[in-house]
CSV table of N, CA and C and ligand atoms in Angstrom, one decimal:
chain,number,residue,atom,x,y,z
B,1,UNK,N,-57.9,-36.1,1.0
B,1,UNK,CA,-56.7,-35.2,1.1
B,1,UNK,C,-55.7,-35.9,2.1
B,2,UNK,N,-56.2,-36.5,3.2
B,2,UNK,CA,-55.3,-37.1,4.2
B,2,UNK,C,-54.6,-38.3,3.5
B,3,UNK,N,-55.3,-39.0,2.6
B,3,UNK,CA,-54.7,-40.1,1.9
B,3,UNK,C,-53.6,-39.6,1.1
B,4,UNK,N,-53.8,-38.4,0.4
B,4,UNK,CA,-52.7,-37.9,-0.4
B,4,UNK,C,-51.5,-37.5,0.5
B,5,UNK,N,-51.7,-36.9,1.6
B,5,UNK,CA,-50.6,-36.6,2.5
B,5,UNK,C,-49.9,-37.8,3.0
B,6,UNK,N,-50.6,-38.9,3.1
B,6,UNK,CA,-49.9,-40.2,3.5
B,6,UNK,C,-49.0,-40.7,2.5
B,7,UNK,N,-49.4,-40.6,1.2
B,7,UNK,CA,-48.5,-41.0,0.1
B,7,UNK,C,-47.3,-40.1,0.1
B,8,UNK,N,-47.5,-38.8,0.3
B,8,UNK,CA,-46.4,-37.8,0.3
B,8,UNK,C,-45.4,-38.2,1.4
B,9,UNK,N,-46.0,-38.5,2.6
B,9,UNK,CA,-45.2,-38.8,3.8
B,9,UNK,C,-44.3,-40.0,3.5
B,10,UNK,N,-44.9,-41.0,2.8
B,10,UNK,CA,-44.2,-42.2,2.5
B,10,UNK,C,-43.0,-41.9,1.5
B,11,UNK,N,-43.2,-41.0,0.6
B,11,UNK,CA,-42.1,-40.7,-0.4
B,11,UNK,C,-41.0,-40.0,0.4
B,12,UNK,N,-41.3,-39.1,1.3
B,12,UNK,CA,-40.3,-38.4,2.1
B,12,UNK,C,-39.5,-39.4,3.0
B,13,UNK,N,-40.3,-40.3,3.7
B,13,UNK,CA,-39.6,-41.2,4.6
B,13,UNK,C,-38.7,-42.2,3.8
B,14,UNK,N,-39.2,-42.6,2.6
B,14,UNK,CA,-38.4,-43.5,1.8
B,14,UNK,C,-37.1,-42.9,1.3
B,15,UNK,N,-37.2,-41.6,0.9
B,15,UNK,CA,-36.0,-41.0,0.4
B,15,UNK,C,-35.0,-40.6,1.5
B,16,UNK,N,-35.6,-40.4,2.7
B,16,UNK,CA,-34.8,-40.1,3.9
B,16,UNK,C,-34.0,-41.4,4.3
B,17,UNK,N,-34.7,-42.5,4.2
B,17,UNK,CA,-34.1,-43.8,4.6
B,17,UNK,C,-33.1,-44.3,3.6
B,18,UNK,N,-33.5,-44.2,2.3
B,18,UNK,CA,-32.6,-44.7,1.2
B,18,UNK,C,-32.4,-43.5,0.2
B,19,UNK,N,-31.6,-42.5,0.7
B,19,UNK,CA,-31.4,-41.4,-0.3
B,19,UNK,C,-30.7,-41.8,-1.6
B,20,UNK,N,-31.2,-41.3,-2.7
B,20,UNK,CA,-30.7,-41.7,-4.0
B,20,UNK,C,-29.5,-40.8,-4.3
B,21,UNK,N,-28.5,-41.3,-5.0
B,21,UNK,CA,-27.3,-40.5,-5.4
B,21,UNK,C,-26.6,-39.9,-4.2
B,22,UNK,N,-26.5,-40.7,-3.1
B,22,UNK,CA,-25.9,-40.2,-1.9
B,22,UNK,C,-24.4,-40.6,-1.9
B,23,UNK,N,-23.6,-39.6,-1.5
B,23,UNK,CA,-22.1,-39.9,-1.4
B,23,UNK,C,-21.3,-38.9,-2.1
B,24,UNK,N,-20.0,-39.0,-2.0
B,24,UNK,CA,-19.1,-38.1,-2.6
B,24,UNK,C,-19.0,-38.3,-4.1
B,25,UNK,N,-18.6,-37.3,-4.8
B,25,UNK,CA,-18.4,-37.4,-6.2
B,25,UNK,C,-17.0,-36.8,-6.5
B,26,UNK,N,-15.9,-37.5,-6.3
B,26,UNK,CA,-14.6,-36.9,-6.3
B,26,UNK,C,-14.3,-36.2,-7.7
B,27,UNK,N,-14.8,-36.6,-8.8
B,27,UNK,CA,-14.5,-36.0,-10.0
B,27,UNK,C,-15.4,-34.9,-10.4
B,28,UNK,N,-16.2,-34.3,-9.4
B,28,UNK,CA,-17.1,-33.3,-9.7
B,28,UNK,C,-16.5,-32.1,-10.3
B,29,UNK,N,-17.2,-31.4,-11.2
B,29,UNK,CA,-16.7,-30.1,-11.8
B,29,UNK,C,-17.1,-28.9,-10.9
B,30,UNK,N,-18.2,-29.0,-10.2
B,30,UNK,CA,-18.5,-28.0,-9.2
B,30,UNK,C,-19.2,-28.6,-8.0
B,31,UNK,N,-19.1,-27.9,-6.9
B,31,UNK,CA,-19.8,-28.4,-5.7
B,31,UNK,C,-20.0,-27.2,-4.8
B,32,UNK,N,-20.9,-27.4,-3.9
B,32,UNK,CA,-21.2,-26.3,-2.9
B,32,UNK,C,-21.7,-26.9,-1.6
B,33,UNK,N,-21.4,-26.2,-0.5
B,33,UNK,CA,-21.9,-26.6,0.8
B,33,UNK,C,-23.1,-25.7,1.1
B,34,UNK,N,-24.2,-26.3,1.6
B,34,UNK,CA,-25.4,-25.6,2.0
B,34,UNK,C,-25.6,-25.8,3.5
B,35,UNK,N,-26.1,-24.7,4.1
B,35,UNK,CA,-26.3,-24.8,5.6
B,35,UNK,C,-27.6,-24.1,5.9
B,36,UNK,N,-28.4,-24.8,6.7
B,36,UNK,CA,-29.7,-24.2,7.1
B,36,UNK,C,-29.6,-24.1,8.6
B,37,UNK,N,-29.2,-22.9,9.2
B,37,UNK,CA,-29.0,-22.8,10.6
B,37,UNK,C,-30.2,-23.0,11.4
B,38,UNK,N,-31.4,-22.7,10.8
B,38,UNK,CA,-32.6,-22.8,11.6
B,38,UNK,C,-32.8,-24.2,12.1
B,39,UNK,N,-32.4,-25.2,11.3
B,39,UNK,CA,-32.7,-26.6,11.6
B,39,UNK,C,-31.4,-27.4,11.9
B,40,UNK,N,-30.3,-26.9,11.3
B,40,UNK,CA,-29.0,-27.6,11.5
B,40,UNK,C,-28.7,-28.5,10.3
B,41,UNK,N,-29.4,-28.3,9.2
B,41,UNK,CA,-29.1,-29.2,8.0
B,41,UNK,C,-27.9,-28.7,7.3
B,42,UNK,N,-27.0,-29.7,7.0
B,42,UNK,CA,-25.8,-29.4,6.3
B,42,UNK,C,-25.7,-30.3,5.1
B,43,UNK,N,-25.6,-29.8,3.9
B,43,UNK,CA,-25.5,-30.6,2.7
B,43,UNK,C,-24.3,-30.2,1.8
B,44,UNK,N,-23.7,-31.1,1.2
B,44,UNK,CA,-22.8,-30.8,0.1
B,44,UNK,C,-23.3,-31.4,-1.2
B,45,UNK,N,-23.4,-30.6,-2.2
B,45,UNK,CA,-23.9,-31.1,-3.5
B,45,UNK,C,-22.7,-31.1,-4.5
B,46,UNK,N,-22.5,-32.2,-5.1
B,46,UNK,CA,-21.4,-32.4,-6.1
B,46,UNK,C,-22.1,-32.5,-7.5
B,47,UNK,N,-21.5,-31.8,-8.5
B,47,UNK,CA,-22.1,-31.9,-9.8
B,47,UNK,C,-21.0,-32.1,-10.9
B,48,UNK,N,-21.3,-32.9,-11.9
B,48,UNK,CA,-20.5,-33.0,-13.0
B,48,UNK,C,-21.2,-32.3,-14.2
B,49,UNK,N,-20.7,-31.2,-14.6
B,49,UNK,CA,-21.3,-30.5,-15.8
B,49,UNK,C,-20.4,-30.8,-17.0
B,50,UNK,N,-21.0,-31.3,-18.1
B,50,UNK,CA,-20.3,-31.5,-19.3
B,50,UNK,C,-21.0,-30.8,-20.4
B,51,UNK,N,-20.3,-29.7,-21.0
B,51,UNK,CA,-21.0,-28.9,-22.0
B,51,UNK,C,-22.2,-28.2,-21.3
B,52,UNK,N,-23.4,-28.5,-21.8
B,52,UNK,CA,-24.6,-27.9,-21.3
B,52,UNK,C,-25.4,-28.9,-20.5
B,53,UNK,N,-24.8,-30.0,-20.0
B,53,UNK,CA,-25.6,-31.0,-19.4
B,53,UNK,C,-25.1,-31.3,-18.0
B,54,UNK,N,-26.1,-31.5,-17.1
B,54,UNK,CA,-25.7,-32.0,-15.7
B,54,UNK,C,-25.6,-33.5,-15.8
B,55,UNK,N,-24.4,-34.0,-16.0
B,55,UNK,CA,-24.2,-35.4,-16.3
B,55,UNK,C,-24.4,-36.3,-15.1
B,56,UNK,N,-23.9,-35.8,-13.9
B,56,UNK,CA,-24.0,-36.6,-12.7
B,56,UNK,C,-24.2,-35.6,-11.5
B,57,UNK,N,-24.8,-36.1,-10.5
B,57,UNK,CA,-25.0,-35.3,-9.3
B,57,UNK,C,-25.1,-36.2,-8.1
B,58,UNK,N,-24.4,-35.8,-7.0
B,58,UNK,CA,-24.5,-36.6,-5.8
B,58,UNK,C,-24.6,-35.6,-4.6
B,59,UNK,N,-25.0,-36.1,-3.5
B,59,UNK,CA,-25.0,-35.2,-2.3
B,59,UNK,C,-24.6,-36.0,-1.1
B,60,UNK,N,-24.1,-35.3,-0.1
B,60,UNK,CA,-23.9,-35.9,1.2
B,60,UNK,C,-24.1,-34.9,2.3
B,61,UNK,N,-24.2,-35.3,3.5
B,61,UNK,CA,-24.4,-34.4,4.6
B,61,UNK,C,-25.4,-35.0,5.6
B,62,UNK,N,-25.7,-34.1,6.5
B,62,UNK,CA,-26.6,-34.5,7.6
B,62,UNK,C,-27.8,-33.5,7.7
B,63,UNK,N,-28.9,-34.0,8.0
B,63,UNK,CA,-30.0,-33.1,8.1
B,63,UNK,C,-31.3,-33.9,8.5
B,64,UNK,N,-32.4,-33.1,8.6
B,64,UNK,CA,-33.6,-33.7,8.9
B,64,UNK,C,-34.2,-34.5,7.7
B,65,UNK,N,-35.2,-35.2,7.9
B,65,UNK,CA,-35.8,-36.1,6.8
B,65,UNK,C,-36.2,-35.2,5.6
B,66,UNK,N,-36.7,-34.0,5.8
B,66,UNK,CA,-37.2,-33.2,4.7
B,66,UNK,C,-36.0,-32.7,3.9
B,67,UNK,N,-34.9,-32.3,4.5
B,67,UNK,CA,-33.8,-31.8,3.8
B,67,UNK,C,-33.1,-32.9,3.0
B,68,UNK,N,-33.1,-34.1,3.5
B,68,UNK,CA,-32.5,-35.2,2.8
B,68,UNK,C,-33.4,-35.7,1.7
B,69,UNK,N,-34.6,-35.8,1.9
B,69,UNK,CA,-35.6,-36.3,0.9
B,69,UNK,C,-35.6,-35.3,-0.3
B,70,UNK,N,-35.5,-34.0,0.1
B,70,UNK,CA,-35.6,-33.0,-1.0
B,70,UNK,C,-34.3,-33.1,-1.9
B,71,UNK,N,-33.2,-33.3,-1.2
B,71,UNK,CA,-31.9,-33.4,-2.0
B,71,UNK,C,-32.0,-34.7,-2.9
B,72,UNK,N,-32.5,-35.8,-2.3
B,72,UNK,CA,-32.5,-37.0,-3.0
B,72,UNK,C,-33.5,-36.9,-4.2
B,73,UNK,N,-34.6,-36.3,-4.0
B,73,UNK,CA,-35.6,-36.1,-5.1
B,73,UNK,C,-35.0,-35.2,-6.2
B,74,UNK,N,-34.2,-34.2,-5.7
B,74,UNK,CA,-33.6,-33.2,-6.6
B,74,UNK,C,-32.6,-33.9,-7.6
B,75,UNK,N,-31.8,-34.8,-7.0
B,75,UNK,CA,-30.8,-35.5,-7.9
B,75,UNK,C,-31.5,-36.3,-9.0
B,76,UNK,N,-32.7,-36.9,-8.6
B,76,UNK,CA,-33.4,-37.7,-9.6
B,76,UNK,C,-34.0,-36.8,-10.7
B,77,UNK,N,-34.4,-35.6,-10.3
B,77,UNK,CA,-35.0,-34.7,-11.2
B,77,UNK,C,-34.1,-34.1,-12.2
B,78,UNK,N,-32.8,-33.8,-11.7
B,78,UNK,CA,-31.9,-33.0,-12.6
B,78,UNK,C,-30.8,-33.8,-13.3
B,79,UNK,N,-30.6,-35.0,-12.8
B,79,UNK,CA,-29.5,-35.8,-13.4
B,79,UNK,C,-29.8,-36.1,-14.9
B,80,UNK,N,-28.8,-35.8,-15.7
B,80,UNK,CA,-28.8,-36.0,-17.1
B,80,UNK,C,-29.6,-34.9,-17.9
B,81,UNK,N,-30.0,-33.9,-17.2
B,81,UNK,CA,-30.8,-32.8,-17.8
B,81,UNK,C,-29.9,-31.6,-18.3
B,82,UNK,N,-30.4,-31.0,-19.4
B,82,UNK,CA,-29.7,-29.8,-19.8
B,82,UNK,C,-29.7,-28.7,-18.7
B,83,UNK,N,-28.6,-27.9,-18.7
B,83,UNK,CA,-28.5,-26.8,-17.6
B,83,UNK,C,-29.7,-25.9,-17.6
B,84,UNK,N,-30.2,-25.5,-18.8
B,84,UNK,CA,-31.4,-24.6,-18.8
B,84,UNK,C,-32.6,-25.2,-18.1
B,85,UNK,N,-32.8,-26.5,-18.3
B,85,UNK,CA,-33.9,-27.2,-17.7
B,85,UNK,C,-33.7,-27.3,-16.2
B,86,UNK,N,-32.5,-27.5,-15.8
B,86,UNK,CA,-32.2,-27.6,-14.4
B,86,UNK,C,-32.4,-26.3,-13.7
B,87,UNK,N,-32.0,-25.2,-14.3
B,87,UNK,CA,-32.2,-23.9,-13.7
B,87,UNK,C,-33.7,-23.6,-13.6
B,88,UNK,N,-34.4,-24.0,-14.6
B,88,UNK,CA,-35.9,-23.8,-14.5
B,88,UNK,C,-36.5,-24.6,-13.4
B,89,UNK,N,-36.0,-25.8,-13.2
B,89,UNK,CA,-36.6,-26.7,-12.2
B,89,UNK,C,-36.3,-26.1,-10.8
B,90,UNK,N,-35.1,-25.5,-10.6
B,90,UNK,CA,-34.8,-24.9,-9.3
B,90,UNK,C,-35.8,-23.8,-9.0
B,91,UNK,N,-36.0,-22.9,-10.0
B,91,UNK,CA,-37.0,-21.8,-9.8
B,91,UNK,C,-38.4,-22.3,-9.5
B,92,UNK,N,-38.8,-23.3,-10.3
B,92,UNK,CA,-40.1,-23.9,-10.2
B,92,UNK,C,-40.3,-24.5,-8.8
B,93,UNK,N,-39.4,-25.2,-8.4
B,93,UNK,CA,-39.6,-25.9,-7.1
B,93,UNK,C,-39.5,-24.9,-5.9
B,94,UNK,N,-38.6,-23.9,-6.0
B,94,UNK,CA,-38.5,-22.9,-4.9
B,94,UNK,C,-39.8,-22.1,-4.9
B,95,UNK,N,-40.3,-21.8,-6.1
B,95,UNK,CA,-41.6,-21.0,-6.2
B,95,UNK,C,-42.7,-21.9,-5.5
B,96,UNK,N,-42.7,-23.1,-5.9
B,96,UNK,CA,-43.8,-24.0,-5.4
B,96,UNK,C,-43.7,-24.1,-3.9
B,97,UNK,N,-42.5,-24.2,-3.3
B,97,UNK,CA,-42.4,-24.3,-1.9
B,97,UNK,C,-42.7,-23.1,-1.1
B,98,UNK,N,-42.6,-21.9,-1.7
B,98,UNK,CA,-42.8,-20.7,-1.0
B,98,UNK,C,-44.1,-20.0,-1.4
B,99,UNK,N,-44.8,-20.6,-2.3
B,99,UNK,CA,-46.1,-20.0,-2.8
B,99,UNK,C,-47.1,-20.1,-1.7
B,100,UNK,N,-48.0,-19.1,-1.7
B,100,UNK,CA,-49.2,-19.1,-0.7
B,100,UNK,C,-50.2,-20.2,-1.1
B,101,UNK,N,-50.4,-20.3,-2.4
B,101,UNK,CA,-51.4,-21.2,-2.9
B,101,UNK,C,-50.9,-22.6,-3.1
B,102,UNK,N,-51.8,-23.6,-3.1
B,102,UNK,CA,-51.5,-24.9,-3.5
B,102,UNK,C,-51.0,-24.9,-5.0
B,103,UNK,N,-50.0,-25.7,-5.3
B,103,UNK,CA,-49.6,-25.7,-6.7
B,103,UNK,C,-50.7,-26.1,-7.6
B,104,UNK,N,-50.8,-25.5,-8.8
B,104,UNK,CA,-51.9,-25.7,-9.7
B,104,UNK,C,-51.9,-27.1,-10.3
B,105,UNK,N,-50.7,-27.6,-10.6
B,105,UNK,CA,-50.7,-28.9,-11.2
B,105,UNK,C,-49.7,-29.9,-10.5
B,106,UNK,N,-50.2,-30.4,-9.4
B,106,UNK,CA,-49.4,-31.3,-8.6
B,106,UNK,C,-48.9,-32.5,-9.4
B,107,UNK,N,-49.7,-33.0,-10.3
B,107,UNK,CA,-49.3,-34.2,-11.0
B,107,UNK,C,-48.0,-34.0,-11.8
B,108,UNK,N,-47.9,-32.8,-12.4
B,108,UNK,CA,-46.8,-32.5,-13.2
B,108,UNK,C,-45.5,-32.5,-12.4
B,109,UNK,N,-45.6,-32.4,-11.1
B,109,UNK,CA,-44.4,-32.3,-10.3
B,109,UNK,C,-43.9,-33.7,-10.0
B,110,UNK,N,-44.7,-34.8,-10.2
B,110,UNK,CA,-44.3,-36.1,-9.9
B,110,UNK,C,-44.0,-36.3,-8.4
B,111,UNK,N,-43.0,-37.0,-8.0
B,111,UNK,CA,-42.7,-37.2,-6.6
B,111,UNK,C,-42.3,-35.9,-5.9
B,112,UNK,N,-41.9,-34.9,-6.6
B,112,UNK,CA,-41.5,-33.7,-6.0
B,112,UNK,C,-42.8,-33.0,-5.3
B,113,UNK,N,-43.9,-33.4,-5.8
B,113,UNK,CA,-45.2,-32.9,-5.1
B,113,UNK,C,-45.2,-33.2,-3.7
B,114,UNK,N,-44.5,-34.3,-3.3
B,114,UNK,CA,-44.4,-34.7,-1.9
B,114,UNK,C,-43.9,-33.6,-1.0
B,115,UNK,N,-43.0,-32.7,-1.6
B,115,UNK,CA,-42.4,-31.6,-0.8
B,115,UNK,C,-43.4,-30.5,-0.6
B,116,UNK,N,-44.5,-30.4,-1.4
B,116,UNK,CA,-45.4,-29.3,-1.3
B,116,UNK,C,-46.1,-29.2,0.0
B,117,UNK,N,-46.1,-30.3,0.8
B,117,UNK,CA,-46.8,-30.3,2.1
B,117,UNK,C,-46.1,-29.4,3.1
B,118,UNK,N,-44.8,-29.1,2.9
B,118,UNK,CA,-44.1,-28.3,3.9
B,118,UNK,C,-44.6,-26.8,3.9
B,119,UNK,N,-45.3,-26.4,2.8
B,119,UNK,CA,-45.8,-25.1,2.8
B,119,UNK,C,-46.7,-24.8,4.0
B,120,UNK,N,-47.2,-25.8,4.6
B,120,UNK,CA,-48.0,-25.6,5.8
B,120,UNK,C,-47.2,-25.4,7.1
B,121,UNK,N,-45.9,-25.6,7.0
B,121,UNK,CA,-45.0,-25.6,8.1
B,121,UNK,C,-43.8,-24.6,7.8
B,122,UNK,N,-44.0,-23.3,8.0
B,122,UNK,CA,-43.0,-22.3,7.6
B,122,UNK,C,-41.6,-22.6,8.1
B,123,UNK,N,-41.5,-23.2,9.3
B,123,UNK,CA,-40.2,-23.5,9.8
B,123,UNK,C,-39.4,-24.5,8.9
B,124,UNK,N,-40.2,-25.4,8.2
B,124,UNK,CA,-39.6,-26.4,7.4
B,124,UNK,C,-39.3,-26.1,6.0
B,125,UNK,N,-39.8,-24.9,5.5
B,125,UNK,CA,-39.6,-24.6,4.1
B,125,UNK,C,-38.2,-24.5,3.7
B,126,UNK,N,-37.4,-24.0,4.6
B,126,UNK,CA,-35.9,-23.9,4.3
B,126,UNK,C,-35.2,-25.2,4.3
B,127,UNK,N,-35.7,-26.2,5.0
B,127,UNK,CA,-35.2,-27.5,4.9
B,127,UNK,C,-35.4,-28.1,3.5
B,128,UNK,N,-36.6,-27.8,2.9
B,128,UNK,CA,-36.9,-28.3,1.6
B,128,UNK,C,-36.2,-27.5,0.5
B,129,UNK,N,-36.0,-26.2,0.7
B,129,UNK,CA,-35.3,-25.5,-0.4
B,129,UNK,C,-33.8,-25.5,-0.3
B,130,UNK,N,-33.2,-26.0,0.8
B,130,UNK,CA,-31.8,-26.0,1.0
B,130,UNK,C,-31.0,-26.6,-0.2
B,131,UNK,N,-31.4,-27.8,-0.6
B,131,UNK,CA,-30.7,-28.6,-1.6
B,131,UNK,C,-30.7,-27.8,-2.9
B,132,UNK,N,-31.9,-27.2,-3.2
B,132,UNK,CA,-32.0,-26.4,-4.5
B,132,UNK,C,-31.2,-25.2,-4.5
B,133,UNK,N,-31.2,-24.4,-3.4
B,133,UNK,CA,-30.3,-23.3,-3.3
B,133,UNK,C,-28.9,-23.6,-3.4
B,134,UNK,N,-28.5,-24.8,-2.8
B,134,UNK,CA,-27.1,-25.2,-2.8
B,134,UNK,C,-26.7,-25.6,-4.2
B,135,UNK,N,-27.6,-26.3,-5.0
B,135,UNK,CA,-27.3,-26.7,-6.4
B,135,UNK,C,-27.1,-25.4,-7.2
B,136,UNK,N,-28.0,-24.4,-7.0
B,136,UNK,CA,-27.9,-23.2,-7.7
B,136,UNK,C,-26.5,-22.5,-7.5
B,137,UNK,N,-26.1,-22.5,-6.2
B,137,UNK,CA,-24.8,-21.9,-5.8
B,137,UNK,C,-23.7,-22.7,-6.5
B,138,UNK,N,-23.8,-24.0,-6.5
B,138,UNK,CA,-22.7,-24.8,-7.2
B,138,UNK,C,-22.6,-24.5,-8.7
B,139,UNK,N,-23.8,-24.4,-9.3
B,139,UNK,CA,-23.8,-24.1,-10.8
B,139,UNK,C,-23.3,-22.7,-11.1
B,140,UNK,N,-23.5,-21.8,-10.1
B,140,UNK,CA,-23.0,-20.4,-10.3
B,140,UNK,C,-21.6,-20.2,-9.8
B,141,UNK,N,-21.0,-21.2,-9.4
B,141,UNK,CA,-19.6,-21.1,-9.0
B,141,UNK,C,-19.4,-20.7,-7.6
B,142,UNK,N,-20.4,-20.6,-6.7
B,142,UNK,CA,-20.3,-20.3,-5.3
B,142,UNK,C,-20.1,-21.6,-4.6
B,143,UNK,N,-19.2,-21.6,-3.6
B,143,UNK,CA,-19.0,-22.9,-2.9
B,143,UNK,C,-19.7,-22.9,-1.6
B,144,UNK,N,-20.3,-21.8,-1.2
B,144,UNK,CA,-21.0,-21.9,0.1
B,144,UNK,C,-22.3,-21.1,0.0
B,145,UNK,N,-23.3,-21.7,0.7
B,145,UNK,CA,-24.6,-20.9,0.7
B,145,UNK,C,-25.3,-21.2,2.0
B,146,UNK,N,-25.9,-20.2,2.5
B,146,UNK,CA,-26.7,-20.3,3.8
B,146,UNK,C,-28.1,-19.8,3.5
B,147,UNK,N,-29.1,-20.5,3.9
B,147,UNK,CA,-30.4,-20.1,3.6
B,147,UNK,C,-30.7,-18.8,4.5
B,148,UNK,N,-31.3,-17.8,3.9
B,148,UNK,CA,-31.6,-16.6,4.7
B,148,UNK,C,-33.0,-16.6,5.2
L,201,ZN,ZN1,-34.3,-29.5,8.4
């Protein structure tokens, strides 16, 4: 189990150090700012939606390693995917992060499973869900969101 958490830690640190799809996306069709006052994480998510597809997604901002890694992993998960699938992924990941039990199928989550470790640290759960809540807000046409 400790070996598993080491792998997870490496994924988080790697995405924090080299966030994927990081930066502004000037031609975005929707965007939202997310703020987690508990930790001070601030993210902006930019999305290009074409028809029913999330064609491109980028993010920028400042935050702790978990908030950045979560946003980075999220962009990899949803880029190029149909909107319906993206919305499902948002629900799935937020459920996974707030559930009492260990996710049933960690393998199916791929690298996102690395985020499941935050369930043991209630203060950090909002760091991990911030990017996903912000993406949801952007897709719903809300430009600002704060984790409650
Ligand atoms: Zn944080």
